[in-house]
Amino acid sequence: MSADKKDYEKICAEFGVTNFRWMLKTLNAKKVEREEDQAKYVENLSNLKHIEVKPGGGAEFEFEMSLKDPNVKIFLFKDGVMVPFSVETEDKHFLKKTGRKFTFGIKDLAGDDEGLYQVMVEGVLIFSTDFKVPMADFLVKIQEVKATEREDGVFECVLSSPMSKIQWTGKNQPCEQGEKFDIEVSEDMLIHRLVVKDCAKLDGGIYSVCAGIKSCNAFLVVEDPGVHFTSGLSDISVNMGNRGELECKLSRENCEGIWYKDGEEIEASDDIAMTHDGAFHRLILKNCKEEDSGKYRFEADGRKTESILVVEDPPRVNPDDLADFSKPVIIKVGQSATFKLSFMGRDPMKIYWYNEGEELVEDKHINIEKSLTHSRLLLSKCQRKATGEIKIKIKNECGTIEGRSRLIVLAYPGQPSSPKVISAFANCINLEWVPPSNTGGTNILGYHLEKRKKGSNLWGSINNLKEPIKGQGIAVKDVIEGIEYEFRVAAINISGAGEPSTPSEFVIARDPKKPPGQIIDLKVTDSTYTTLSLGWTKPIEEEGVQDEAKGYFVEIRPAANPEWDRCNNNPIIMTSNNILGLKSMAMYWVRVIATNDGGEGEPRGLDNYILAMPPPVRPHFTDRKMKSFMVVRAGNSARININFVASPMPNITWLKDGMPVSKLVTISNSDNTSQLLIPTSERPDTGIYTIIVKNMVGQETFSIEIRVTDDPKPPGPAELEQNVPGTVTVTWTPSPDEKRDDRLHYIVSRRDSVKRMWQTVADHLFNNKFTALNIMAGREYYFRVYAKNDMGLSEPSESPTWGVTKKKDKFSMAFSSFKSLNFESAPSFLVPLKTHSTPESYECYMSCAVRGDPTPHVTWYRNNISLNTNTNYLITNTCGVCSMLILRVGPKDTGEYKVIADNALGRAECSTKLTVNE
């Protein structure tokens, strides 16, 4: 981060600035104040390079500075705390000074070396740089590589976090992409490779790689492949009569070999030479003939290399004949021209003639003669358009040769340039023009000038054809003030006047105009990180002082550059303009200049420099419906995409349950999107994930719950127990997943020996017990208990068979005296209420068992308020089993619940608490 930008953020944070223009003025004032303080001690400050990690696990930053007093004190601070340093590069913090160049270094980087580093001279801030230690580590380090000479050696490593670039070093020298090294990075920026191309013995040694503060190294071993060809024979073509040469090179010197042609050994002769120079072996054919074509082979030490030599006989031309052919042929209109060229070479020959690149075909004015040794072109009754390049192309199976000449046909001159208006007055218009490039083959004798009024079709002569204008310009005085004219000119040679030029621009016969004044109300209408939109009002017109503006030039310069750059080469007519190609967050000065025929007016600029950034926008999310809950099967990936709008570019933070996310979670950010990716989710990844998008204008947050789970494991064995006649209580041990999945609950199904179909009798049970009602004597009952979570159902846990035998009393009569029995009793609870903790929006089921005679009256209470008439609670009382069901619990349902049973003989009560989890 630059010093200017650091000051800018500091001011915004310190004063809570929201007024953008005031903020720019404040930043500018701070910058001027700092520059004045620096000027007390520093003559020049330049080439500021921010801190970066270097090979070897260190980091450096540097700048060039000229001090007024070389004895002033220089201090280094980290996060506002002074850091001691020395001139010894072996210490943790050191300073190297070479001439005007100052280099600060940090050795043996660690995580606590992160922070804002500042250099101060006698209490004045000179340079600030923010250092972030890359947190990547090596999942796979580079290993030793063995390569044979002339092969490629490849080092590869795998990182724990994506990095676009890491530093490779070979034999203590940086490895850069080029002729010797290829540096490759995978698309996910986790796999990095260094390819050492065409390995030689000198390339062997230690290679290291540095990713942030982590590094590793390995050896490259280059092995000798033995005697082999380092360069073999290549196929060649040689023209007949020329010298032919075949060459190869062995990996060792002083190795002898044998040359072969078409399988037969070659012996030296007057026309054949075989040389041996160190590792190089050459076969030289001094004067190639057609029979020398064939397959050649060289063998040495059991190795061989082969090539094909072809002796060709392409078309050839005697150099003197070609020189004569190249001389131009000059004729007059209506005359004939002849071109001839002799040649030699292997038959058959194909011959083509061209004029200015267009092939010539025989007609009444074109005659082409061809033979085995020459060809001739005859052009009769030539016209001006025949002037141009004449080319002959001679071709056979071995090659092609060309000869070029030129035909010049004299007549009229070409067009001069369009007349240019030098100046204009009420009684005179001054013109200039450029002579034609084509003079028609003779000297230009002069020019003929014509004028035409705007709206007229008639051209009028300014001079007589017999009295040509001698120069290349003239003052035209035959004009009427206020009339608009255009002009054209024709060149005259001995043949006469040629074609006139294209017309000049229209010009009004009037005295010169005054330049316009300054534009009014220049302002910025819109901006982005790369564009700027301007608007303004045209200057005021004052007769005799400043005339009307005809167009505008927009100029811009970076704050650190004294030179203005013009954004448009031609004046724009509109009073608005868009400037493109700005550098994000850079500072620029802008001005606009009005112009007319009288020249350019004074520039008008903005009062302050502008920052290349959009107008401030508070972060907000753009997706209308963002899910706040996500269920992921363990082992699968979890991905969250958040789209937002913010300006300036915000800082993005992801938290899990209020703490920074794990290093194994990948965060990818762009200008308007942030993505959280868990590549392989596990149950500990369950939690509340929160994104915080924050910039200088404000911040926005959003949370989503990710629940990582799997198909639940079944509960333990189910046991049956009867506490109240006509009921059966089913109990079971918890599923192993219950402790790590607070949304896991249980379902109980029942089947009896009569209906023989399974029916769900309880759902959303968060305890390990359920009392089944309406158990009838004489039937057998079977129960199954399932565990259920967001993924699905577990395998069932089966209960033993439950059977209640209906006893038949034996009929008998006894005539003993009758004594009445009293079964009345006060209410009492056989099974009390249990404590409940239920997730929000789930069902909650409470039950207890009560007895008493006469049958007690049962009342339910929440926080001492009766619930019996509240329709939000489903209350039942069957055979003494009292139950209450809350379909969807919420925070309002938290509290104490009480059941009171009373009859004429007494009263009993029991209570419990319900806790609702978020």
mmCIF file of C-alpha atoms in Angstrom, residues 73-328:
data_model
loop_
_atom_site.group_PDB
_atom_site.id
_atom_site.type_symbol
_atom_site.label_atom_id
_atom_site.label_comp_id
_atom_site.label_asym_id
_atom_site.label_seq_id
_atom_site.Cartn_x
_atom_site.Cartn_y
_atom_site.Cartn_z
ATOM 1 C CA LYS A 73 19.160 9.272 12.180
ATOM 2 C CA ILE A 74 17.086 6.667 10.338
ATOM 3 C CA PHE A 75 14.514 4.609 12.233
ATOM 4 C CA LEU A 76 12.480 1.484 11.346
ATOM 5 C CA PHE A 77 9.047 0.904 12.900
ATOM 6 C CA LYS A 78 6.729 -2.123 12.781
ATOM 7 C CA ASP A 79 3.101 -1.488 13.681
ATOM 8 C CA GLY A 80 4.192 1.709 15.456
ATOM 9 C CA VAL A 81 6.957 0.002 17.510
ATOM 10 C CA MET A 82 10.607 0.840 16.754
ATOM 11 C CA VAL A 83 12.591 -2.137 15.450
ATOM 12 C CA PRO A 84 16.378 -2.281 16.001
ATOM 13 C CA PHE A 85 18.462 -3.086 12.923
ATOM 14 C CA SER A 86 22.116 -3.322 11.925
ATOM 15 C CA VAL A 87 24.233 -3.154 8.786
ATOM 16 C CA GLU A 88 25.057 -6.865 9.131
ATOM 17 C CA THR A 89 22.981 -9.035 6.804
ATOM 18 C CA GLU A 90 23.249 -11.930 9.274
ATOM 19 C CA ASP A 91 20.975 -10.167 11.820
ATOM 20 C CA LYS A 92 17.158 -10.462 11.881
ATOM 21 C CA HIS A 93 16.617 -6.868 10.631
ATOM 22 C CA PHE A 94 19.343 -5.178 8.578
ATOM 23 C CA LEU A 95 19.964 -2.155 6.358
ATOM 24 C CA LYS A 96 22.123 -2.166 3.198
ATOM 25 C CA LYS A 97 23.108 1.183 1.654
ATOM 26 C CA THR A 98 24.661 1.402 -1.813
ATOM 27 C CA GLY A 99 25.038 4.971 -2.995
ATOM 28 C CA ARG A 100 21.550 6.482 -2.890
ATOM 29 C CA LYS A 101 19.860 3.054 -2.628
ATOM 30 C CA PHE A 102 18.568 1.920 0.787
ATOM 31 C CA THR A 103 17.514 -1.731 1.262
ATOM 32 C CA PHE A 104 15.827 -2.971 4.440
ATOM 33 C CA GLY A 105 15.714 -6.729 4.967
ATOM 34 C CA ILE A 106 14.094 -9.296 7.278
ATOM 35 C CA LYS A 107 15.641 -12.745 7.734
ATOM 36 C CA ASP A 108 14.002 -16.064 8.683
ATOM 37 C CA LEU A 109 10.399 -14.951 8.137
ATOM 38 C CA ALA A 110 7.736 -16.088 10.572
ATOM 39 C CA GLY A 111 4.041 -15.358 11.060
ATOM 40 C CA ASP A 112 4.691 -12.567 13.590
ATOM 41 C CA ASP A 113 6.718 -10.648 10.966
ATOM 42 C CA GLU A 114 3.439 -9.473 9.409
ATOM 43 C CA GLY A 115 2.610 -5.802 9.878
ATOM 44 C CA LEU A 116 3.004 -2.219 8.656
ATOM 45 C CA TYR A 117 6.692 -1.252 8.256
ATOM 46 C CA GLN A 118 7.595 2.463 8.231
ATOM 47 C CA VAL A 119 10.906 4.243 7.668
ATOM 48 C CA MET A 120 11.357 7.589 9.425
ATOM 49 C CA VAL A 121 14.148 10.173 9.205
ATOM 50 C CA GLU A 122 14.397 12.319 12.346
ATOM 51 C CA GLY A 123 10.700 11.750 13.122
ATOM 52 C CA VAL A 124 9.441 12.363 9.543
ATOM 53 C CA LEU A 125 7.665 9.499 7.713
ATOM 54 C CA ILE A 126 9.508 8.629 4.492
ATOM 55 C CA PHE A 127 8.032 5.302 3.354
ATOM 56 C CA SER A 128 5.320 2.830 4.448
ATOM 57 C CA THR A 129 4.780 -0.735 3.254
ATOM 58 C CA ASP A 130 2.366 -3.403 4.490
ATOM 59 C CA PHE A 131 3.659 -6.976 4.709
ATOM 60 C CA LYS A 132 1.429 -10.057 4.635
ATOM 61 C CA VAL A 133 3.145 -13.430 5.122
ATOM 62 C CA PRO A 134 1.688 -15.925 2.607
ATOM 63 C CA MET A 135 0.267 -18.827 4.641
ATOM 64 C CA ALA A 136 0.870 -21.575 2.054
ATOM 65 C CA ASP A 137 2.693 -24.799 2.997
ATOM 66 C CA PHE A 138 3.999 -27.765 0.995
ATOM 67 C CA LEU A 139 1.676 -30.794 0.865
ATOM 68 C CA VAL A 140 4.209 -32.441 -1.473
ATOM 69 C CA LYS A 141 7.819 -31.208 -1.570
ATOM 70 C CA ILE A 142 10.126 -31.399 -4.586
ATOM 71 C CA GLN A 143 12.102 -34.666 -4.893
ATOM 72 C CA GLU A 144 15.491 -35.544 -6.386
ATOM 73 C CA VAL A 145 15.374 -35.651 -10.189
ATOM 74 C CA LYS A 146 17.622 -37.731 -12.461
ATOM 75 C CA ALA A 147 17.911 -36.821 -16.131
ATOM 76 C CA THR A 148 20.126 -37.907 -19.001
ATOM 77 C CA GLU A 149 22.033 -35.229 -20.888
ATOM 78 C CA ARG A 150 19.847 -33.459 -23.517
ATOM 79 C CA GLU A 151 16.677 -34.578 -21.691
ATOM 80 C CA ASP A 152 14.387 -32.354 -19.592
ATOM 81 C CA GLY A 153 14.363 -32.500 -15.786
ATOM 82 C CA VAL A 154 11.069 -31.748 -13.998
ATOM 83 C CA PHE A 155 10.613 -30.667 -10.337
ATOM 84 C CA GLU A 156 7.044 -30.632 -8.942
ATOM 85 C CA CYS A 157 5.481 -29.538 -5.648
ATOM 86 C CA VAL A 158 1.916 -29.279 -4.285
ATOM 87 C CA LEU A 159 0.799 -26.376 -2.051
ATOM 88 C CA SER A 160 -1.873 -26.292 0.655
ATOM 89 C CA SER A 161 -3.245 -22.927 -0.569
ATOM 90 C CA PRO A 162 -3.415 -21.435 -4.080
ATOM 91 C CA MET A 163 -0.527 -19.164 -5.105
ATOM 92 C CA SER A 164 -0.202 -17.682 -8.585
ATOM 93 C CA LYS A 165 3.606 -17.544 -8.425
ATOM 94 C CA ILE A 166 6.336 -19.041 -6.282
ATOM 95 C CA GLN A 167 10.111 -18.513 -6.442
ATOM 96 C CA TRP A 168 12.383 -21.161 -8.005
ATOM 97 C CA THR A 169 16.151 -21.059 -7.480
ATOM 98 C CA GLY A 170 18.785 -23.182 -9.136
ATOM 99 C CA LYS A 171 22.348 -23.264 -7.858
ATOM 100 C CA ASN A 172 21.723 -20.016 -5.904
ATOM 101 C CA GLN A 173 20.449 -18.215 -9.030
ATOM 102 C CA PRO A 174 16.780 -17.267 -9.713
ATOM 103 C CA CYS A 175 15.084 -19.424 -12.350
ATOM 104 C CA GLU A 176 13.067 -17.347 -14.828
ATOM 105 C CA GLN A 177 10.798 -18.402 -17.713
ATOM 106 C CA GLY A 178 12.893 -18.485 -20.893
ATOM 107 C CA GLU A 179 15.234 -20.502 -23.023
ATOM 108 C CA LYS A 180 16.498 -22.685 -20.150
ATOM 109 C CA PHE A 181 13.474 -22.977 -17.857
ATOM 110 C CA ASP A 182 9.708 -23.469 -18.169
ATOM 111 C CA ILE A 183 7.651 -22.490 -15.104
ATOM 112 C CA GLU A 184 4.176 -24.080 -15.037
ATOM 113 C CA VAL A 185 1.184 -23.569 -12.679
ATOM 114 C CA SER A 186 -2.018 -25.643 -12.602
ATOM 115 C CA GLU A 187 -5.428 -23.993 -13.029
ATOM 116 C CA ASP A 188 -6.187 -24.261 -9.281
ATOM 117 C CA MET A 189 -2.708 -22.750 -8.557
ATOM 118 C CA LEU A 190 -1.845 -25.631 -6.190
ATOM 119 C CA ILE A 191 0.566 -27.637 -8.403
ATOM 120 C CA HIS A 192 3.778 -25.880 -9.505
ATOM 121 C CA ARG A 193 6.469 -27.272 -11.848
ATOM 122 C CA LEU A 194 9.968 -26.229 -12.894
ATOM 123 C CA VAL A 195 11.182 -27.773 -16.187
ATOM 124 C CA VAL A 196 14.960 -27.664 -16.753
ATOM 125 C CA LYS A 197 15.194 -27.940 -20.539
ATOM 126 C CA ASP A 198 17.908 -29.759 -22.480
ATOM 127 C CA CYS A 199 19.905 -30.756 -19.374
ATOM 128 C CA ALA A 200 23.694 -30.492 -19.455
ATOM 129 C CA LYS A 201 26.270 -31.529 -16.851
ATOM 130 C CA LEU A 202 26.554 -27.909 -15.671
ATOM 131 C CA ASP A 203 22.831 -27.885 -14.829
ATOM 132 C CA GLY A 204 23.270 -30.450 -12.060
ATOM 133 C CA GLY A 205 23.079 -29.279 -8.431
ATOM 134 C CA ILE A 206 20.666 -28.128 -5.724
ATOM 135 C CA TYR A 207 17.346 -26.541 -6.773
ATOM 136 C CA SER A 208 15.034 -24.904 -4.239
ATOM 137 C CA VAL A 209 11.533 -23.464 -4.208
ATOM 138 C CA CYS A 210 10.095 -20.825 -1.858
ATOM 139 C CA ALA A 211 6.339 -20.343 -1.265
ATOM 140 C CA GLY A 212 5.916 -17.446 1.111
ATOM 141 C CA ILE A 213 7.992 -18.324 4.171
ATOM 142 C CA LYS A 214 8.115 -22.049 3.382
ATOM 143 C CA SER A 215 10.857 -23.597 1.251
ATOM 144 C CA CYS A 216 12.276 -26.958 0.235
ATOM 145 C CA ASN A 217 15.087 -28.194 -2.039
ATOM 146 C CA ALA A 218 16.300 -31.217 -3.953
ATOM 147 C CA PHE A 219 19.134 -32.314 -6.273
ATOM 148 C CA LEU A 220 19.145 -32.481 -10.058
ATOM 149 C CA VAL A 221 21.480 -35.282 -11.185
ATOM 150 C CA VAL A 222 22.476 -35.157 -14.875
ATOM 151 C CA GLU A 223 23.800 -38.547 -16.116
ATOM 152 C CA ASP A 224 26.120 -39.269 -19.051
ATOM 153 C CA PRO A 225 24.264 -41.238 -21.775
ATOM 154 C CA GLY A 226 27.489 -42.578 -23.354
ATOM 155 C CA VAL A 227 28.564 -42.004 -26.948
ATOM 156 C CA HIS A 228 25.669 -40.688 -28.999
ATOM 157 C CA PHE A 229 24.843 -38.149 -31.666
ATOM 158 C CA THR A 230 24.260 -34.713 -30.217
ATOM 159 C CA SER A 231 23.199 -33.593 -33.688
ATOM 160 C CA GLY A 232 22.417 -35.930 -36.555
ATOM 161 C CA LEU A 233 22.334 -35.619 -40.338
ATOM 162 C CA SER A 234 19.621 -33.498 -41.932
ATOM 163 C CA ASP A 235 17.982 -33.849 -45.329
ATOM 164 C CA ILE A 236 19.304 -31.256 -47.781
ATOM 165 C CA SER A 237 18.719 -30.083 -51.368
ATOM 166 C CA VAL A 238 21.626 -28.813 -53.503
ATOM 167 C CA ASN A 239 21.477 -27.137 -56.886
ATOM 168 C CA MET A 240 23.433 -28.836 -59.644
ATOM 169 C CA GLY A 241 27.057 -27.720 -59.793
ATOM 170 C CA ASN A 242 27.005 -26.320 -56.232
ATOM 171 C CA ARG A 243 28.810 -27.608 -53.152
ATOM 172 C CA GLY A 244 26.906 -30.089 -50.938
ATOM 173 C CA GLU A 245 27.838 -30.705 -47.286
ATOM 174 C CA LEU A 246 26.513 -33.231 -44.698
ATOM 175 C CA GLU A 247 27.494 -32.799 -41.020
ATOM 176 C CA CYS A 248 26.873 -34.588 -37.704
ATOM 177 C CA LYS A 249 28.279 -34.311 -34.181
ATOM 178 C CA LEU A 250 29.073 -36.986 -31.584
ATOM 179 C CA SER A 251 29.007 -36.544 -27.832
ATOM 180 C CA ARG A 252 32.760 -37.339 -27.654
ATOM 181 C CA GLU A 253 35.750 -36.290 -29.683
ATOM 182 C CA ASN A 254 38.211 -38.548 -31.538
ATOM 183 C CA CYS A 255 35.601 -41.176 -32.446
ATOM 184 C CA GLU A 256 36.108 -42.644 -35.916
ATOM 185 C CA GLY A 257 33.237 -43.449 -38.277
ATOM 186 C CA ILE A 258 32.298 -44.621 -41.798
ATOM 187 C CA TRP A 259 30.206 -42.837 -44.481
ATOM 188 C CA TYR A 260 27.757 -44.773 -46.747
ATOM 189 C CA LYS A 261 25.671 -43.870 -49.815
ATOM 190 C CA ASP A 262 22.715 -46.099 -50.671
ATOM 191 C CA GLY A 263 24.251 -48.835 -48.463
ATOM 192 C CA GLU A 264 27.760 -48.749 -50.005
ATOM 193 C CA GLU A 265 30.832 -47.325 -48.246
ATOM 194 C CA ILE A 266 32.082 -44.013 -49.682
ATOM 195 C CA GLU A 267 35.714 -43.488 -50.570
ATOM 196 C CA ALA A 268 37.452 -40.115 -50.808
ATOM 197 C CA SER A 269 38.140 -38.721 -54.332
ATOM 198 C CA ASP A 270 38.763 -35.435 -56.132
ATOM 199 C CA ASP A 271 35.068 -34.566 -55.838
ATOM 200 C CA ILE A 272 34.435 -36.111 -52.390
ATOM 201 C CA ALA A 273 36.131 -35.095 -49.120
ATOM 202 C CA MET A 274 35.557 -36.528 -45.587
ATOM 203 C CA THR A 275 36.735 -34.437 -42.618
ATOM 204 C CA HIS A 276 36.932 -35.070 -38.849
ATOM 205 C CA ASP A 277 37.228 -32.014 -36.567
ATOM 206 C CA GLY A 278 36.919 -32.990 -32.887
ATOM 207 C CA ALA A 279 33.350 -34.230 -32.399
ATOM 208 C CA PHE A 280 32.270 -33.010 -35.881
ATOM 209 C CA HIS A 281 32.240 -35.305 -38.962
ATOM 210 C CA ARG A 282 31.599 -33.863 -42.432
ATOM 211 C CA LEU A 283 31.063 -35.266 -45.953
ATOM 212 C CA ILE A 284 31.729 -32.679 -48.709
ATOM 213 C CA LEU A 285 30.564 -33.059 -52.351
ATOM 214 C CA LYS A 286 32.492 -30.347 -54.215
ATOM 215 C CA ASN A 287 30.554 -30.280 -57.492
ATOM 216 C CA CYS A 288 27.124 -31.892 -57.165
ATOM 217 C CA LYS A 289 25.778 -33.924 -60.084
ATOM 218 C CA GLU A 290 22.393 -35.557 -60.569
ATOM 219 C CA GLU A 291 23.809 -39.016 -59.714
ATOM 220 C CA ASP A 292 24.922 -37.722 -56.275
ATOM 221 C CA SER A 293 21.289 -37.787 -55.110
ATOM 222 C CA GLY A 294 20.612 -40.617 -52.656
ATOM 223 C CA LYS A 295 20.453 -41.840 -49.053
ATOM 224 C CA TYR A 296 23.553 -41.121 -46.929
ATOM 225 C CA ARG A 297 24.473 -42.745 -43.591
ATOM 226 C CA PHE A 298 27.229 -42.218 -41.001
ATOM 227 C CA GLU A 299 28.103 -44.950 -38.447
ATOM 228 C CA ALA A 300 30.307 -44.622 -35.320
ATOM 229 C CA ASP A 301 30.631 -46.775 -32.175
ATOM 230 C CA GLY A 302 27.488 -48.746 -32.985
ATOM 231 C CA ARG A 303 25.397 -45.613 -33.563
ATOM 232 C CA LYS A 304 24.161 -44.305 -36.924
ATOM 233 C CA THR A 305 22.382 -41.313 -38.426
ATOM 234 C CA GLU A 306 20.844 -40.972 -41.923
ATOM 235 C CA SER A 307 19.640 -38.275 -44.324
ATOM 236 C CA ILE A 308 18.548 -37.746 -47.924
ATOM 237 C CA LEU A 309 20.518 -35.538 -50.376
ATOM 238 C CA VAL A 310 18.704 -34.325 -53.484
ATOM 239 C CA VAL A 311 20.568 -32.630 -56.370
ATOM 240 C CA GLU A 312 18.208 -30.265 -58.149
ATOM 241 C CA ASP A 313 18.392 -28.315 -61.437
ATOM 242 C CA PRO A 314 16.132 -25.254 -60.971
ATOM 243 C CA PRO A 315 15.772 -22.504 -63.567
ATOM 244 C CA ARG A 316 18.879 -20.311 -63.858
ATOM 245 C CA VAL A 317 19.595 -16.999 -65.600
ATOM 246 C CA ASN A 318 22.901 -15.466 -66.674
ATOM 247 C CA PRO A 319 23.519 -12.492 -64.301
ATOM 248 C CA ASP A 320 24.367 -10.171 -67.244
ATOM 249 C CA ASP A 321 21.133 -11.114 -69.034
ATOM 250 C CA LEU A 322 19.166 -10.480 -65.829
ATOM 251 C CA ALA A 323 20.808 -7.056 -65.392
ATOM 252 C CA ASP A 324 19.846 -6.054 -68.960
ATOM 253 C CA PHE A 325 16.297 -7.278 -68.396
ATOM 254 C CA SER A 326 15.973 -5.174 -65.236
ATOM 255 C CA LYS A 327 16.535 -1.877 -67.068
ATOM 256 C CA PRO A 328 13.232 0.054 -67.483
#
